[in-house]
Short mmCIF file of C-alpha atoms and ligand atoms in Angstrom, two decimals:
data_model
loop_
_atom_site.label_atom_id
_atom_site.label_comp_id
_atom_site.label_asym_id
_atom_site.label_seq_id
_atom_site.Cartn_x
_atom_site.Cartn_y
_atom_site.Cartn_z
CA MET W 1 0.00 0.00 0.00
CA THR W 2 1.14 3.54 -0.77
CA ASP W 3 2.54 5.20 2.37
CA GLN W 4 0.79 8.42 3.36
CA TYR W 5 2.59 11.65 4.25
CA ALA W 6 1.40 15.25 4.56
CA VAL W 7 2.33 18.77 5.55
CA ILE W 8 0.16 20.33 8.25
CA GLY W 9 -0.09 24.09 8.83
CA ASN W 10 -2.52 26.98 8.83
CA PRO W 11 -2.69 28.46 6.23
CA ILE W 12 -1.47 25.62 4.01
CA GLU W 13 -2.80 26.11 0.48
CA HIS W 14 0.42 27.72 -0.83
CA SER W 15 2.77 25.08 0.59
CA LYS W 16 5.24 23.77 -1.97
CA SER W 17 5.98 20.65 0.08
CA PRO W 18 3.69 18.31 -1.93
CA GLN W 19 5.48 19.35 -5.13
CA ILE W 20 8.91 18.89 -3.53
CA HIS W 21 8.19 15.48 -1.99
CA GLY W 22 6.43 14.36 -5.17
CA ALA W 23 9.60 15.15 -7.10
CA PHE W 24 11.76 13.34 -4.51
CA ALA W 25 9.49 10.27 -4.69
CA ARG W 26 9.65 10.09 -8.50
CA GLN W 27 13.40 10.58 -8.47
CA THR W 28 14.05 7.83 -5.89
CA GLY W 29 11.26 5.44 -6.97
CA GLN W 30 9.55 5.59 -3.57
CA ASP W 31 5.84 4.72 -3.45
CA ILE W 32 4.41 7.55 -1.34
CA ALA W 33 1.46 9.93 -1.39
CA TYR W 34 1.95 13.41 0.06
CA SER W 35 -0.87 15.87 0.71
CA ARG W 36 -1.67 19.20 2.41
CA LEU W 37 -3.56 19.23 5.72
CA LEU W 38 -5.17 22.40 7.01
CA GLY W 39 -4.64 22.11 10.76
CA ASP W 40 -7.32 23.44 13.08
CA LEU W 41 -5.93 26.21 15.29
CA GLU W 42 -7.78 24.80 18.31
CA GLU W 43 -7.53 21.10 17.55
CA PHE W 44 -4.17 20.50 15.91
CA GLU W 45 -3.56 17.45 18.13
CA ASP W 46 -6.86 15.84 17.08
CA ASP W 47 -5.97 16.40 13.44
CA VAL W 48 -2.65 14.61 13.94
CA ASP W 49 -4.39 11.80 15.87
CA GLN W 50 -6.74 11.31 12.92
CA PHE W 51 -3.93 11.30 10.39
CA ILE W 52 -2.16 8.61 12.42
CA ALA W 53 -5.36 6.58 12.86
CA GLY W 54 -5.73 6.64 9.06
CA GLY W 55 -2.32 4.97 8.67
CA GLY W 56 -0.22 8.12 8.10
CA ARG W 57 3.55 7.52 8.25
CA GLY W 58 4.94 11.03 8.58
CA LEU W 59 4.13 14.72 8.77
CA ASN W 60 5.91 17.94 8.01
CA VAL W 61 4.77 20.63 10.40
CA THR W 62 4.75 24.30 9.54
CA VAL W 63 3.55 27.64 10.95
CA PRO W 64 2.00 27.92 13.52
CA PHE W 65 2.23 24.36 14.86
CA LYS W 66 5.94 23.61 15.34
CA GLU W 67 5.89 24.16 19.11
CA ARG W 68 2.74 22.06 19.48
CA ALA W 69 4.29 19.25 17.44
CA PHE W 70 7.27 19.45 19.80
CA ARG W 71 4.92 18.83 22.73
CA TYR W 72 2.96 16.16 20.82
CA ALA W 73 5.92 13.88 19.99
CA HIS W 74 6.73 10.99 22.36
CA THR W 75 10.44 11.14 21.63
CA LEU W 76 12.62 13.95 20.28
CA SER W 77 15.91 14.27 18.43
CA GLU W 78 18.63 16.46 19.93
CA ARG W 79 18.12 19.08 17.23
CA ALA W 80 14.38 19.21 17.94
CA ARG W 81 15.19 19.73 21.62
CA ASP W 82 17.64 22.51 20.77
CA ALA W 83 15.01 24.26 18.70
CA ALA W 84 12.12 23.49 21.09
CA ALA W 85 10.23 23.03 17.83
CA VAL W 86 9.46 20.12 15.51
CA ASN W 87 9.02 20.30 11.74
CA THR W 88 9.08 16.55 11.06
CA LEU W 89 7.06 13.77 12.71
CA LEU W 90 7.95 10.12 12.12
CA ILE W 91 5.09 7.76 12.87
CA ASP W 92 5.74 4.15 13.82
CA GLY W 93 2.51 2.49 14.90
CA ASP W 94 1.34 4.55 17.85
CA ARG W 95 4.82 5.98 18.58
CA VAL W 96 5.61 9.43 17.26
CA HIS W 97 9.15 10.80 17.01
CA GLY W 98 9.80 14.51 16.50
CA ASP W 99 12.76 15.97 14.63
CA ASN W 100 13.77 19.36 13.26
CA THR W 101 15.42 19.58 9.85
CA ASP W 102 15.35 23.38 9.42
CA GLY W 103 18.87 23.95 10.73
CA VAL W 104 20.51 21.36 8.53
CA GLY W 105 18.42 22.72 5.63
CA LEU W 106 19.86 26.22 6.03
CA LEU W 107 23.40 24.93 6.50
CA ARG W 108 23.29 22.69 3.42
CA ASP W 109 21.89 25.47 1.29
CA LEU W 110 24.46 28.01 2.44
CA THR W 111 27.51 25.79 2.44
CA CYS W 112 26.85 22.98 -0.09
CA ASN W 113 24.66 24.74 -2.65
CA HIS W 114 26.27 28.18 -2.43
CA GLN W 115 29.73 27.49 -0.93
CA PHE W 116 29.52 30.20 1.71
CA ALA W 117 32.49 29.87 4.10
CA LEU W 118 30.91 30.09 7.54
CA ARG W 119 34.11 29.27 9.38
CA GLY W 120 35.58 32.52 10.68
CA ALA W 121 32.69 34.64 9.36
CA ARG W 122 30.95 37.40 11.30
CA VAL W 123 27.31 36.34 11.31
CA LEU W 124 24.25 38.38 12.25
CA LEU W 125 21.08 36.41 12.93
CA LEU W 126 17.89 38.49 13.00
CA GLY W 127 15.00 37.41 15.23
CA ALA W 128 14.70 35.30 18.35
CA GLY W 129 11.69 33.06 17.67
CA GLY W 130 11.38 29.43 16.65
CA ALA W 131 12.95 29.96 13.22
CA VAL W 132 16.14 31.28 14.81
CA ARG W 133 16.25 28.66 17.58
CA GLY W 134 16.17 25.97 14.90
CA VAL W 135 19.33 27.17 13.14
CA LEU W 136 21.46 28.38 16.05
CA ARG W 137 23.33 25.22 16.92
CA PRO W 138 24.21 24.20 13.35
CA LEU W 139 25.42 27.75 12.64
CA LEU W 140 27.62 27.69 15.75
CA ASP W 141 28.89 24.20 14.88
CA ALA W 142 30.27 25.72 11.66
CA GLU W 143 32.62 27.87 13.80
CA PRO W 144 31.87 31.46 12.82
CA GLN W 145 34.13 34.14 14.31
CA THR W 146 31.10 35.72 15.97
CA LEU W 147 27.38 35.14 15.93
CA VAL W 148 25.20 38.05 17.02
CA ILE W 149 21.50 37.44 17.59
CA ALA W 150 19.66 40.74 17.19
CA ASN W 151 15.96 41.10 17.89
CA ARG W 152 13.37 43.87 17.99
CA THR W 153 12.75 42.84 21.61
CA ALA W 154 16.34 42.79 22.89
CA GLN W 155 15.50 40.74 25.98
CA LYS W 156 14.61 37.67 23.90
CA ALA W 157 17.90 37.82 21.98
CA LEU W 158 19.84 38.17 25.24
CA ALA W 159 18.04 35.17 26.76
CA LEU W 160 18.63 33.02 23.67
CA ALA W 161 22.31 33.97 23.51
CA ALA W 162 22.73 33.21 27.23
CA ALA W 163 21.08 29.80 26.77
CA THR W 164 23.43 28.96 23.88
CA ALA W 165 26.65 30.53 25.19
CA ALA W 166 28.31 27.17 25.86
CA LEU W 167 28.12 26.28 22.14
CA GLY W 168 30.21 29.11 20.72
CA PRO W 169 30.90 32.85 20.42
CA VAL W 170 27.30 34.03 20.55
CA THR W 171 25.92 37.31 21.91
CA GLY W 172 22.50 38.93 21.87
CA CYS W 173 21.30 42.51 21.47
CA GLY W 174 18.49 44.72 20.24
CA LEU W 175 18.23 45.72 16.57
CA ASP W 176 18.96 49.27 17.72
CA GLU W 177 22.35 48.26 19.15
CA LEU W 178 24.01 47.33 15.85
CA ALA W 179 25.40 50.75 14.92
CA GLY W 180 29.05 50.57 13.89
CA ARG W 181 29.08 46.77 13.54
CA GLN W 182 29.68 44.88 10.30
CA PHE W 183 28.84 41.36 9.24
CA ASP W 184 29.84 38.96 6.46
CA LEU W 185 26.48 37.20 6.55
CA ILE W 186 23.10 38.50 7.71
CA VAL W 187 20.39 35.83 8.09
CA ASN W 188 16.82 37.02 8.47
CA GLY W 189 14.79 34.72 10.71
CA THR W 190 12.15 37.27 11.72
CA ALA W 191 8.51 37.21 10.74
CA ALA W 192 8.77 40.78 9.38
CA GLY W 193 8.78 39.55 5.77
CA LEU W 194 5.33 38.01 6.17
CA SER W 195 4.03 41.58 6.07
CA ALA W 196 6.63 42.65 3.45
CA LYS W 197 8.68 44.48 6.09
CA VAL W 198 12.39 44.40 6.87
CA PRO W 199 13.83 44.55 10.40
CA ALA W 200 15.12 48.05 11.15
CA LEU W 201 18.89 47.72 10.55
CA PRO W 202 21.69 50.27 10.20
CA ASP W 203 22.40 50.85 6.50
CA ASP W 204 26.08 49.97 6.76
CA CYS W 205 25.96 46.73 8.78
CA LEU W 206 26.66 44.49 5.75
CA ALA W 207 30.43 44.23 5.21
CA GLU W 208 31.80 44.69 1.71
CA GLY W 209 31.41 41.38 -0.11
CA GLY W 210 28.90 40.25 2.56
CA TRP W 211 25.92 38.01 1.87
CA THR W 212 22.29 38.22 2.98
CA TYR W 213 19.98 35.23 3.46
CA ASP W 214 16.24 35.38 4.00
CA MET W 215 14.80 32.21 5.53
CA LEU W 216 11.54 33.23 3.91
CA TYR W 217 10.72 32.26 0.34
CA ALA W 218 8.18 33.82 -2.02
CA SER W 219 7.70 33.69 -5.78
CA GLU W 220 8.76 37.37 -5.94
CA PRO W 221 12.01 38.64 -4.36
CA THR W 222 11.28 39.06 -0.64
CA ALA W 223 11.61 42.42 1.12
CA PHE W 224 14.87 41.24 2.71
CA VAL W 225 16.29 40.05 -0.62
CA GLU W 226 15.56 43.56 -1.95
CA TRP W 227 17.25 45.01 1.14
CA GLY W 228 20.38 42.96 0.45
CA ARG W 229 20.45 43.87 -3.24
CA ALA W 230 20.09 47.56 -2.42
CA ARG W 231 23.14 47.27 -0.12
CA ARG W 232 25.21 45.51 -2.79
CA ALA W 233 25.26 42.11 -1.12
CA ALA W 234 27.58 39.74 -3.02
CA ARG W 235 24.64 37.30 -2.84
CA ALA W 236 21.12 38.08 -1.61
CA LEU W 237 19.54 34.64 -1.20
CA ASP W 238 16.00 33.67 -0.31
CA GLY W 239 14.84 30.56 1.53
CA LEU W 240 13.92 28.36 -1.45
CA GLY W 241 17.08 26.27 -1.13
CA MET W 242 16.53 25.89 2.61
CA LEU W 243 12.93 24.82 1.99
CA VAL W 244 14.03 22.05 -0.38
CA GLU W 245 16.98 20.98 1.79
CA GLN W 246 14.89 20.69 4.97
CA ALA W 247 12.38 18.65 2.96
CA ALA W 248 15.17 16.39 1.68
CA GLU W 249 16.31 15.69 5.23
CA SER W 250 12.72 14.83 6.26
CA PHE W 251 12.46 12.52 3.23
CA ARG W 252 15.72 10.83 4.23
CA LEU W 253 14.44 10.30 7.77
CA TRP W 254 11.20 8.77 6.52
CA ARG W 255 12.45 6.73 3.58
CA GLY W 256 16.14 6.10 4.30
CA VAL W 257 17.23 7.57 0.96
CA MET W 258 18.63 11.05 0.30
CA PRO W 259 17.17 12.72 -2.79
CA ASP W 260 19.14 14.95 -5.14
CA THR W 261 17.97 18.49 -4.34
CA ALA W 262 19.58 20.46 -7.19
CA PRO W 263 17.06 19.56 -9.95
CA VAL W 264 14.16 20.19 -7.57
CA ILE W 265 15.45 23.63 -6.58
CA ALA W 266 16.04 24.46 -10.25
CA ALA W 267 12.54 23.35 -11.27
CA LEU W 268 10.87 25.40 -8.52
CA ARG W 269 13.01 28.43 -9.36
CA SER W 270 12.04 28.34 -13.00
CA ALA W 271 8.34 27.64 -12.34
P1 ATR D 301 8.84 32.02 14.40
O1 ATR D 301 8.54 30.83 15.24
O2 ATR D 301 8.39 31.92 12.97
O3 ATR D 301 10.27 32.46 14.49
P2 ATR D 301 7.92 33.89 16.37
O4 ATR D 301 8.38 32.98 17.44
O5 ATR D 301 6.59 34.57 16.48
O6 ATR D 301 7.89 33.18 14.96
O7 ATR D 301 9.06 35.00 16.17
C1 ATR D 301 8.90 36.04 15.27
C2 ATR D 301 10.20 36.85 15.26
O8 ATR D 301 10.09 37.87 14.27
C3 ATR D 301 10.48 37.56 16.57
O9 ATR D 301 11.87 37.60 16.76
C4 ATR D 301 9.89 38.96 16.31
O10 ATR D 301 10.44 39.97 17.11
P3 ATR D 301 9.87 40.25 18.61
O11 ATR D 301 10.45 39.18 19.47
O12 ATR D 301 10.35 41.59 18.94
O13 ATR D 301 8.36 40.13 18.47
C5 ATR D 301 10.30 39.14 14.88
N1 ATR D 301 9.50 40.15 14.15
C6 ATR D 301 8.23 40.07 13.75
N2 ATR D 301 7.86 41.18 13.07
C7 ATR D 301 8.95 41.98 13.02
C8 ATR D 301 9.24 43.27 12.45
N3 ATR D 301 8.30 43.94 11.78
N4 ATR D 301 10.50 43.77 12.59
C9 ATR D 301 11.43 43.08 13.27
N5 ATR D 301 11.23 41.87 13.83
C10 ATR D 301 10.02 41.33 13.72
#
């Protein structure tokens, strides 16, 4: 029987995950079906229960349910624990394991697809919510010279930096405390782009030859991609590559085979 997978979120109609996993399945000859599930804001857990009762084998979890999926899972990977958020559920009978593939998705896109040299780089990470928590440890594992978490609400950035201090050279501050500082890579993990806004940054905080990366993806250049281009970023990347790479890691966890992401990224880019 065809194994059932889905992505659950709210809203969900624009999710590209079915297209991505469909392409992975064709490429690797895996017999799976992958659909979109509109999760109920009140009854997310019941929706997951039902999916499991219907024989579902795995779920991708997106906004706004990643923290609830974290609480739902019976067991958790270390990276899900680090992020306190789950974007991938693996279902084995009535046991549910939670993982988080967002961090590895960003790292693979930056370093494998685009050859950005994180080691020794000065990195600015914008935001202090779930999206940022998910990528902190893998970014620090890549040994940047410094990693500054800057958030509109400074307190949250300070708390996150304090909680991660043992992992590497990380500090936290408010967006309004960046004057005079320069970075080789600025990663936007805020929700500002959802309303076409850009976090309020000093104009000169991108070093010459620096890159920008928006974790968000949209069919048009995002507001932060435009921000990077206007400041002559060597590369102003959006989150399409990260989206496909995190999906590939979920697919590998579910099916035990790693798909080739390059043709899938290229097809989505040209669509
Ligand atoms: P997610 O789980 O997607 O990261 P979240 O936990 O709600 O979502 O976090 C949203 C992040 O985007 C926060 O860091 C938020 O800043 P505050 O902590 O100050 O709320 C940030 N954010 C949202 N809108 C923003 C804006 N217009 N400018 C700057 N930061 C913004």
